[in-house]
Amino acid sequence: MGIARRSSDDELLVRLRTGDEAAFRQIVTQNHRAMTRLARSFVQSQSIADEVVQETWLAVIRGLDRFEGRSSLKTWIFRILVNRAKTRGIREQRTTPFSALTASEDDPSPAVDPERFLTGGAAFAGYWSIPPSRFFELPEDRVLADETLALIERAIVELPDRQQRVIRMRDLEGWDPAEVCDVLEISAENQRVLLHRARAKVRSAVEAHFSELVQT
């Protein structure tokens, strides 16, 4: 944890422990939406996700005096959230089989279609036979249009839950890799694999969307 972040956490923690309502509003404003999105990936409905987040905030308030500062305040809050969301997920029978908890990936399928590579006796076996679309060369306003952003969101929603959690935390909310591993209780290697697969699938969806507009 950086010195600046620790100092900010210490100041905020003092305010929270003295019942400063403005401080509580601050952490809710900063984290509530991200907490709701993460909780939703563990449970069956939005209403249950909302309940999990409310339960988490109550647990945060009650546990402030026990917080020892071994992690950032944000990481501590999200750990509480994930533990409660997992419990509700089990209760709602939406839980990952135990065997999957130790796996390094959510599915055995390749991140990129093998047919896009040269194989066998080809002189350049392993190289692209169908190279990636160069959609990133399109004008920025086209790539970042609302239609494209909606497409990316749909692609993320369709990912396996574990991949979805990692890509949201890393790419949409700017978490550090170590923080993601800490909150989700996964190894660094597992986090890299999940993120790679998630990014590959989202990129594939974007490529397909722009396939008629750029030269492949």
PDB file of N, CA, C and O in Angstrom, residues 153-191:
ATOM      1  N   GLU A 153     -20.191  -4.116 -22.964  1.00  0.00           N
ATOM      2  CA  GLU A 153     -20.890  -4.492 -21.734  1.00  0.00           C
ATOM      3  C   GLU A 153     -21.622  -5.824 -21.910  1.00  0.00           C
ATOM      4  O   GLU A 153     -21.580  -6.685 -21.026  1.00  0.00           O
ATOM      5  N   ARG A 154     -22.264  -6.018 -23.066  1.00  0.00           N
ATOM      6  CA  ARG A 154     -22.956  -7.296 -23.325  1.00  0.00           C
ATOM      7  C   ARG A 154     -21.963  -8.445 -23.342  1.00  0.00           C
ATOM      8  O   ARG A 154     -22.236  -9.532 -22.830  1.00  0.00           O
ATOM      9  N   ALA A 155     -20.797  -8.208 -23.951  1.00  0.00           N
ATOM     10  CA  ALA A 155     -19.780  -9.259 -24.024  1.00  0.00           C
ATOM     11  C   ALA A 155     -19.283  -9.622 -22.627  1.00  0.00           C
ATOM     12  O   ALA A 155     -19.054 -10.798 -22.316  1.00  0.00           O
ATOM     13  N   ILE A 156     -19.124  -8.628 -21.769  1.00  0.00           N
ATOM     14  CA  ILE A 156     -18.667  -8.884 -20.400  1.00  0.00           C
ATOM     15  C   ILE A 156     -19.726  -9.659 -19.621  1.00  0.00           C
ATOM     16  O   ILE A 156     -19.407 -10.600 -18.890  1.00  0.00           O
ATOM     17  N   VAL A 157     -20.983  -9.274 -19.770  1.00  0.00           N
ATOM     18  CA  VAL A 157     -22.076  -9.957 -19.063  1.00  0.00           C
ATOM     19  C   VAL A 157     -22.138 -11.430 -19.438  1.00  0.00           C
ATOM     20  O   VAL A 157     -22.498 -12.283 -18.615  1.00  0.00           O
ATOM     21  N   GLU A 158     -21.758 -11.766 -20.670  1.00  0.00           N
ATOM     22  CA  GLU A 158     -21.828 -13.155 -21.136  1.00  0.00           C
ATOM     23  C   GLU A 158     -20.625 -13.993 -20.703  1.00  0.00           C
ATOM     24  O   GLU A 158     -20.607 -15.207 -20.909  1.00  0.00           O
ATOM     25  N   LEU A 159     -19.628 -13.374 -20.109  1.00  0.00           N
ATOM     26  CA  LEU A 159     -18.450 -14.120 -19.650  1.00  0.00           C
ATOM     27  C   LEU A 159     -18.792 -15.003 -18.455  1.00  0.00           C
ATOM     28  O   LEU A 159     -19.723 -14.703 -17.702  1.00  0.00           O
ATOM     29  N   PRO A 160     -18.030 -16.080 -18.235  1.00  0.00           N
ATOM     30  CA  PRO A 160     -18.161 -16.830 -16.982  1.00  0.00           C
ATOM     31  C   PRO A 160     -17.961 -15.880 -15.808  1.00  0.00           C
ATOM     32  O   PRO A 160     -17.211 -14.908 -15.902  1.00  0.00           O
ATOM     33  N   ASP A 161     -18.615 -16.157 -14.704  1.00  0.00           N
ATOM     34  CA  ASP A 161     -18.626 -15.232 -13.574  1.00  0.00           C
ATOM     35  C   ASP A 161     -17.231 -14.818 -13.120  1.00  0.00           C
ATOM     36  O   ASP A 161     -16.978 -13.640 -12.860  1.00  0.00           O
ATOM     37  N   ARG A 162     -16.315 -15.766 -12.991  1.00  0.00           N
ATOM     38  CA  ARG A 162     -14.985 -15.452 -12.474  1.00  0.00           C
ATOM     39  C   ARG A 162     -14.215 -14.543 -13.429  1.00  0.00           C
ATOM     40  O   ARG A 162     -13.514 -13.621 -13.000  1.00  0.00           O
ATOM     41  N   GLN A 163     -14.357 -14.774 -14.731  1.00  0.00           N
ATOM     42  CA  GLN A 163     -13.724 -13.905 -15.717  1.00  0.00           C
ATOM     43  C   GLN A 163     -14.345 -12.509 -15.667  1.00  0.00           C
ATOM     44  O   GLN A 163     -13.644 -11.493 -15.753  1.00  0.00           O
ATOM     45  N   GLN A 164     -15.666 -12.473 -15.524  1.00  0.00           N
ATOM     46  CA  GLN A 164     -16.364 -11.190 -15.479  1.00  0.00           C
ATOM     47  C   GLN A 164     -15.900 -10.360 -14.282  1.00  0.00           C
ATOM     48  O   GLN A 164     -15.666  -9.147 -14.410  1.00  0.00           O
ATOM     49  N   ARG A 165     -15.763 -10.989 -13.122  1.00  0.00           N
ATOM     50  CA  ARG A 165     -15.321 -10.250 -11.938  1.00  0.00           C
ATOM     51  C   ARG A 165     -13.939  -9.642 -12.157  1.00  0.00           C
ATOM     52  O   ARG A 165     -13.702  -8.475 -11.838  1.00  0.00           O
ATOM     53  N   VAL A 166     -13.029 -10.440 -12.699  1.00  0.00           N
ATOM     54  CA  VAL A 166     -11.657  -9.968 -12.854  1.00  0.00           C
ATOM     55  C   VAL A 166     -11.558  -8.838 -13.871  1.00  0.00           C
ATOM     56  O   VAL A 166     -10.905  -7.820 -13.619  1.00  0.00           O
ATOM     57  N   ILE A 167     -12.219  -8.977 -15.029  1.00  0.00           N
ATOM     58  CA  ILE A 167     -12.097  -7.929 -16.046  1.00  0.00           C
ATOM     59  C   ILE A 167     -12.776  -6.642 -15.595  1.00  0.00           C
ATOM     60  O   ILE A 167     -12.301  -5.538 -15.888  1.00  0.00           O
ATOM     61  N   ARG A 168     -13.858  -6.759 -14.855  1.00  0.00           N
ATOM     62  CA  ARG A 168     -14.509  -5.539 -14.339  1.00  0.00           C
ATOM     63  C   ARG A 168     -13.600  -4.831 -13.347  1.00  0.00           C
ATOM     64  O   ARG A 168     -13.438  -3.607 -13.402  1.00  0.00           O
ATOM     65  N   MET A 169     -13.017  -5.590 -12.443  1.00  0.00           N
ATOM     66  CA  MET A 169     -12.177  -4.970 -11.426  1.00  0.00           C
ATOM     67  C   MET A 169     -10.900  -4.396 -12.031  1.00  0.00           C
ATOM     68  O   MET A 169     -10.491  -3.278 -11.688  1.00  0.00           O
ATOM     69  N   ARG A 170     -10.283  -5.125 -12.956  1.00  0.00           N
ATOM     70  CA  ARG A 170      -9.019  -4.664 -13.535  1.00  0.00           C
ATOM     71  C   ARG A 170      -9.217  -3.554 -14.559  1.00  0.00           C
ATOM     72  O   ARG A 170      -8.559  -2.502 -14.492  1.00  0.00           O
ATOM     73  N   ASP A 171     -10.094  -3.779 -15.534  1.00  0.00           N
ATOM     74  CA  ASP A 171     -10.167  -2.880 -16.685  1.00  0.00           C
ATOM     75  C   ASP A 171     -11.213  -1.782 -16.560  1.00  0.00           C
ATOM     76  O   ASP A 171     -11.053  -0.712 -17.151  1.00  0.00           O
ATOM     77  N   LEU A 172     -12.270  -2.021 -15.816  1.00  0.00           N
ATOM     78  CA  LEU A 172     -13.318  -1.013 -15.700  1.00  0.00           C
ATOM     79  C   LEU A 172     -13.177  -0.174 -14.435  1.00  0.00           C
ATOM     80  O   LEU A 172     -13.556   1.000 -14.420  1.00  0.00           O
ATOM     81  N   GLU A 173     -12.633  -0.768 -13.388  1.00  0.00           N
ATOM     82  CA  GLU A 173     -12.561  -0.054 -12.113  1.00  0.00           C
ATOM     83  C   GLU A 173     -11.135   0.239 -11.658  1.00  0.00           C
ATOM     84  O   GLU A 173     -10.931   0.887 -10.636  1.00  0.00           O
ATOM     85  N   GLY A 174     -10.151  -0.227 -12.435  1.00  0.00           N
ATOM     86  CA  GLY A 174      -8.770   0.163 -12.197  1.00  0.00           C
ATOM     87  C   GLY A 174      -8.085  -0.435 -10.988  1.00  0.00           C
ATOM     88  O   GLY A 174      -7.149   0.150 -10.439  1.00  0.00           O
ATOM     89  N   TRP A 175      -8.514  -1.622 -10.556  1.00  0.00           N
ATOM     90  CA  TRP A 175      -7.866  -2.268  -9.415  1.00  0.00           C
ATOM     91  C   TRP A 175      -6.470  -2.757  -9.804  1.00  0.00           C
ATOM     92  O   TRP A 175      -6.225  -3.167 -10.939  1.00  0.00           O
ATOM     93  N   ASP A 176      -5.552  -2.760  -8.838  1.00  0.00           N
ATOM     94  CA  ASP A 176      -4.249  -3.371  -9.025  1.00  0.00           C
ATOM     95  C   ASP A 176      -4.390  -4.892  -9.007  1.00  0.00           C
ATOM     96  O   ASP A 176      -5.270  -5.425  -8.315  1.00  0.00           O
ATOM     97  N   PRO A 177      -3.527  -5.614  -9.742  1.00  0.00           N
ATOM     98  CA  PRO A 177      -3.604  -7.080  -9.752  1.00  0.00           C
ATOM     99  C   PRO A 177      -3.575  -7.693  -8.353  1.00  0.00           C
ATOM    100  O   PRO A 177      -4.341  -8.607  -8.051  1.00  0.00           O
ATOM    101  N   ALA A 178      -2.685  -7.179  -7.496  1.00  0.00           N
ATOM    102  CA  ALA A 178      -2.571  -7.754  -6.150  1.00  0.00           C
ATOM    103  C   ALA A 178      -3.853  -7.557  -5.355  1.00  0.00           C
ATOM    104  O   ALA A 178      -4.252  -8.431  -4.576  1.00  0.00           O
ATOM    105  N   GLU A 179      -4.516  -6.414  -5.538  1.00  0.00           N
ATOM    106  CA  GLU A 179      -5.761  -6.150  -4.828  1.00  0.00           C
ATOM    107  C   GLU A 179      -6.858  -7.108  -5.290  1.00  0.00           C
ATOM    108  O   GLU A 179      -7.659  -7.593  -4.482  1.00  0.00           O
ATOM    109  N   VAL A 180      -6.902  -7.366  -6.593  1.00  0.00           N
ATOM    110  CA  VAL A 180      -7.904  -8.299  -7.137  1.00  0.00           C
ATOM    111  C   VAL A 180      -7.689  -9.685  -6.537  1.00  0.00           C
ATOM    112  O   VAL A 180      -8.645 -10.348  -6.115  1.00  0.00           O
ATOM    113  N   CYS A 181      -6.438 -10.125  -6.507  1.00  0.00           N
ATOM    114  CA  CYS A 181      -6.131 -11.439  -5.928  1.00  0.00           C
ATOM    115  C   CYS A 181      -6.537 -11.494  -4.461  1.00  0.00           C
ATOM    116  O   CYS A 181      -7.077 -12.502  -3.990  1.00  0.00           O
ATOM    117  N   ASP A 182      -6.288 -10.419  -3.748  1.00  0.00           N
ATOM    118  CA  ASP A 182      -6.586 -10.353  -2.319  1.00  0.00           C
ATOM    119  C   ASP A 182      -8.084 -10.433  -2.069  1.00  0.00           C
ATOM    120  O   ASP A 182      -8.565 -11.212  -1.234  1.00  0.00           O
ATOM    121  N   VAL A 183      -8.853  -9.640  -2.809  1.00  0.00           N
ATOM    122  CA  VAL A 183     -10.305  -9.593  -2.603  1.00  0.00           C
ATOM    123  C   VAL A 183     -10.975 -10.891  -3.034  1.00  0.00           C
ATOM    124  O   VAL A 183     -11.854 -11.418  -2.339  1.00  0.00           O
ATOM    125  N   LEU A 184     -10.580 -11.416  -4.193  1.00  0.00           N
ATOM    126  CA  LEU A 184     -11.236 -12.612  -4.735  1.00  0.00           C
ATOM    127  C   LEU A 184     -10.598 -13.908  -4.232  1.00  0.00           C
ATOM    128  O   LEU A 184     -11.097 -14.997  -4.537  1.00  0.00           O
ATOM    129  N   GLU A 185      -9.498 -13.789  -3.491  1.00  0.00           N
ATOM    130  CA  GLU A 185      -8.786 -14.955  -2.948  1.00  0.00           C
ATOM    131  C   GLU A 185      -8.389 -15.929  -4.045  1.00  0.00           C
ATOM    132  O   GLU A 185      -8.707 -17.122  -4.006  1.00  0.00           O
ATOM    133  N   ILE A 186      -7.679 -15.393  -5.057  1.00  0.00           N
ATOM    134  CA  ILE A 186      -7.164 -16.210  -6.150  1.00  0.00           C
ATOM    135  C   ILE A 186      -5.675 -15.935  -6.290  1.00  0.00           C
ATOM    136  O   ILE A 186      -5.172 -14.913  -5.827  1.00  0.00           O
ATOM    137  N   SER A 187      -4.968 -16.850  -6.944  1.00  0.00           N
ATOM    138  CA  SER A 187      -3.534 -16.679  -7.125  1.00  0.00           C
ATOM    139  C   SER A 187      -3.260 -15.671  -8.238  1.00  0.00           C
ATOM    140  O   SER A 187      -4.128 -15.370  -9.065  1.00  0.00           O
ATOM    141  N   ALA A 188      -2.029 -15.164  -8.266  1.00  0.00           N
ATOM    142  CA  ALA A 188      -1.643 -14.224  -9.317  1.00  0.00           C
ATOM    143  C   ALA A 188      -1.753 -14.875 -10.690  1.00  0.00           C
ATOM    144  O   ALA A 188      -2.204 -14.247 -11.659  1.00  0.00           O
ATOM    145  N   GLU A 189      -1.351 -16.142 -10.793  1.00  0.00           N
ATOM    146  CA  GLU A 189      -1.444 -16.847 -12.073  1.00  0.00           C
ATOM    147  C   GLU A 189      -2.907 -17.008 -12.499  1.00  0.00           C
ATOM    148  O   GLU A 189      -3.258 -16.808 -13.663  1.00  0.00           O
ATOM    149  N   ASN A 190      -3.762 -17.380 -11.567  1.00  0.00           N
ATOM    150  CA  ASN A 190      -5.182 -17.539 -11.846  1.00  0.00           C
ATOM    151  C   ASN A 190      -5.771 -16.215 -12.333  1.00  0.00           C
ATOM    152  O   ASN A 190      -6.537 -16.165 -13.306  1.00  0.00           O
ATOM    153  N   GLN A 191      -5.389 -15.123 -11.681  1.00  0.00           N
ATOM    154  CA  GLN A 191      -5.887 -13.810 -12.077  1.00  0.00           C
ATOM    155  C   GLN A 191      -5.456 -13.467 -13.496  1.00  0.00           C
ATOM    156  O   GLN A 191      -6.237 -12.955 -14.296  1.00  0.00           O
TER     157      GLN A 191
END
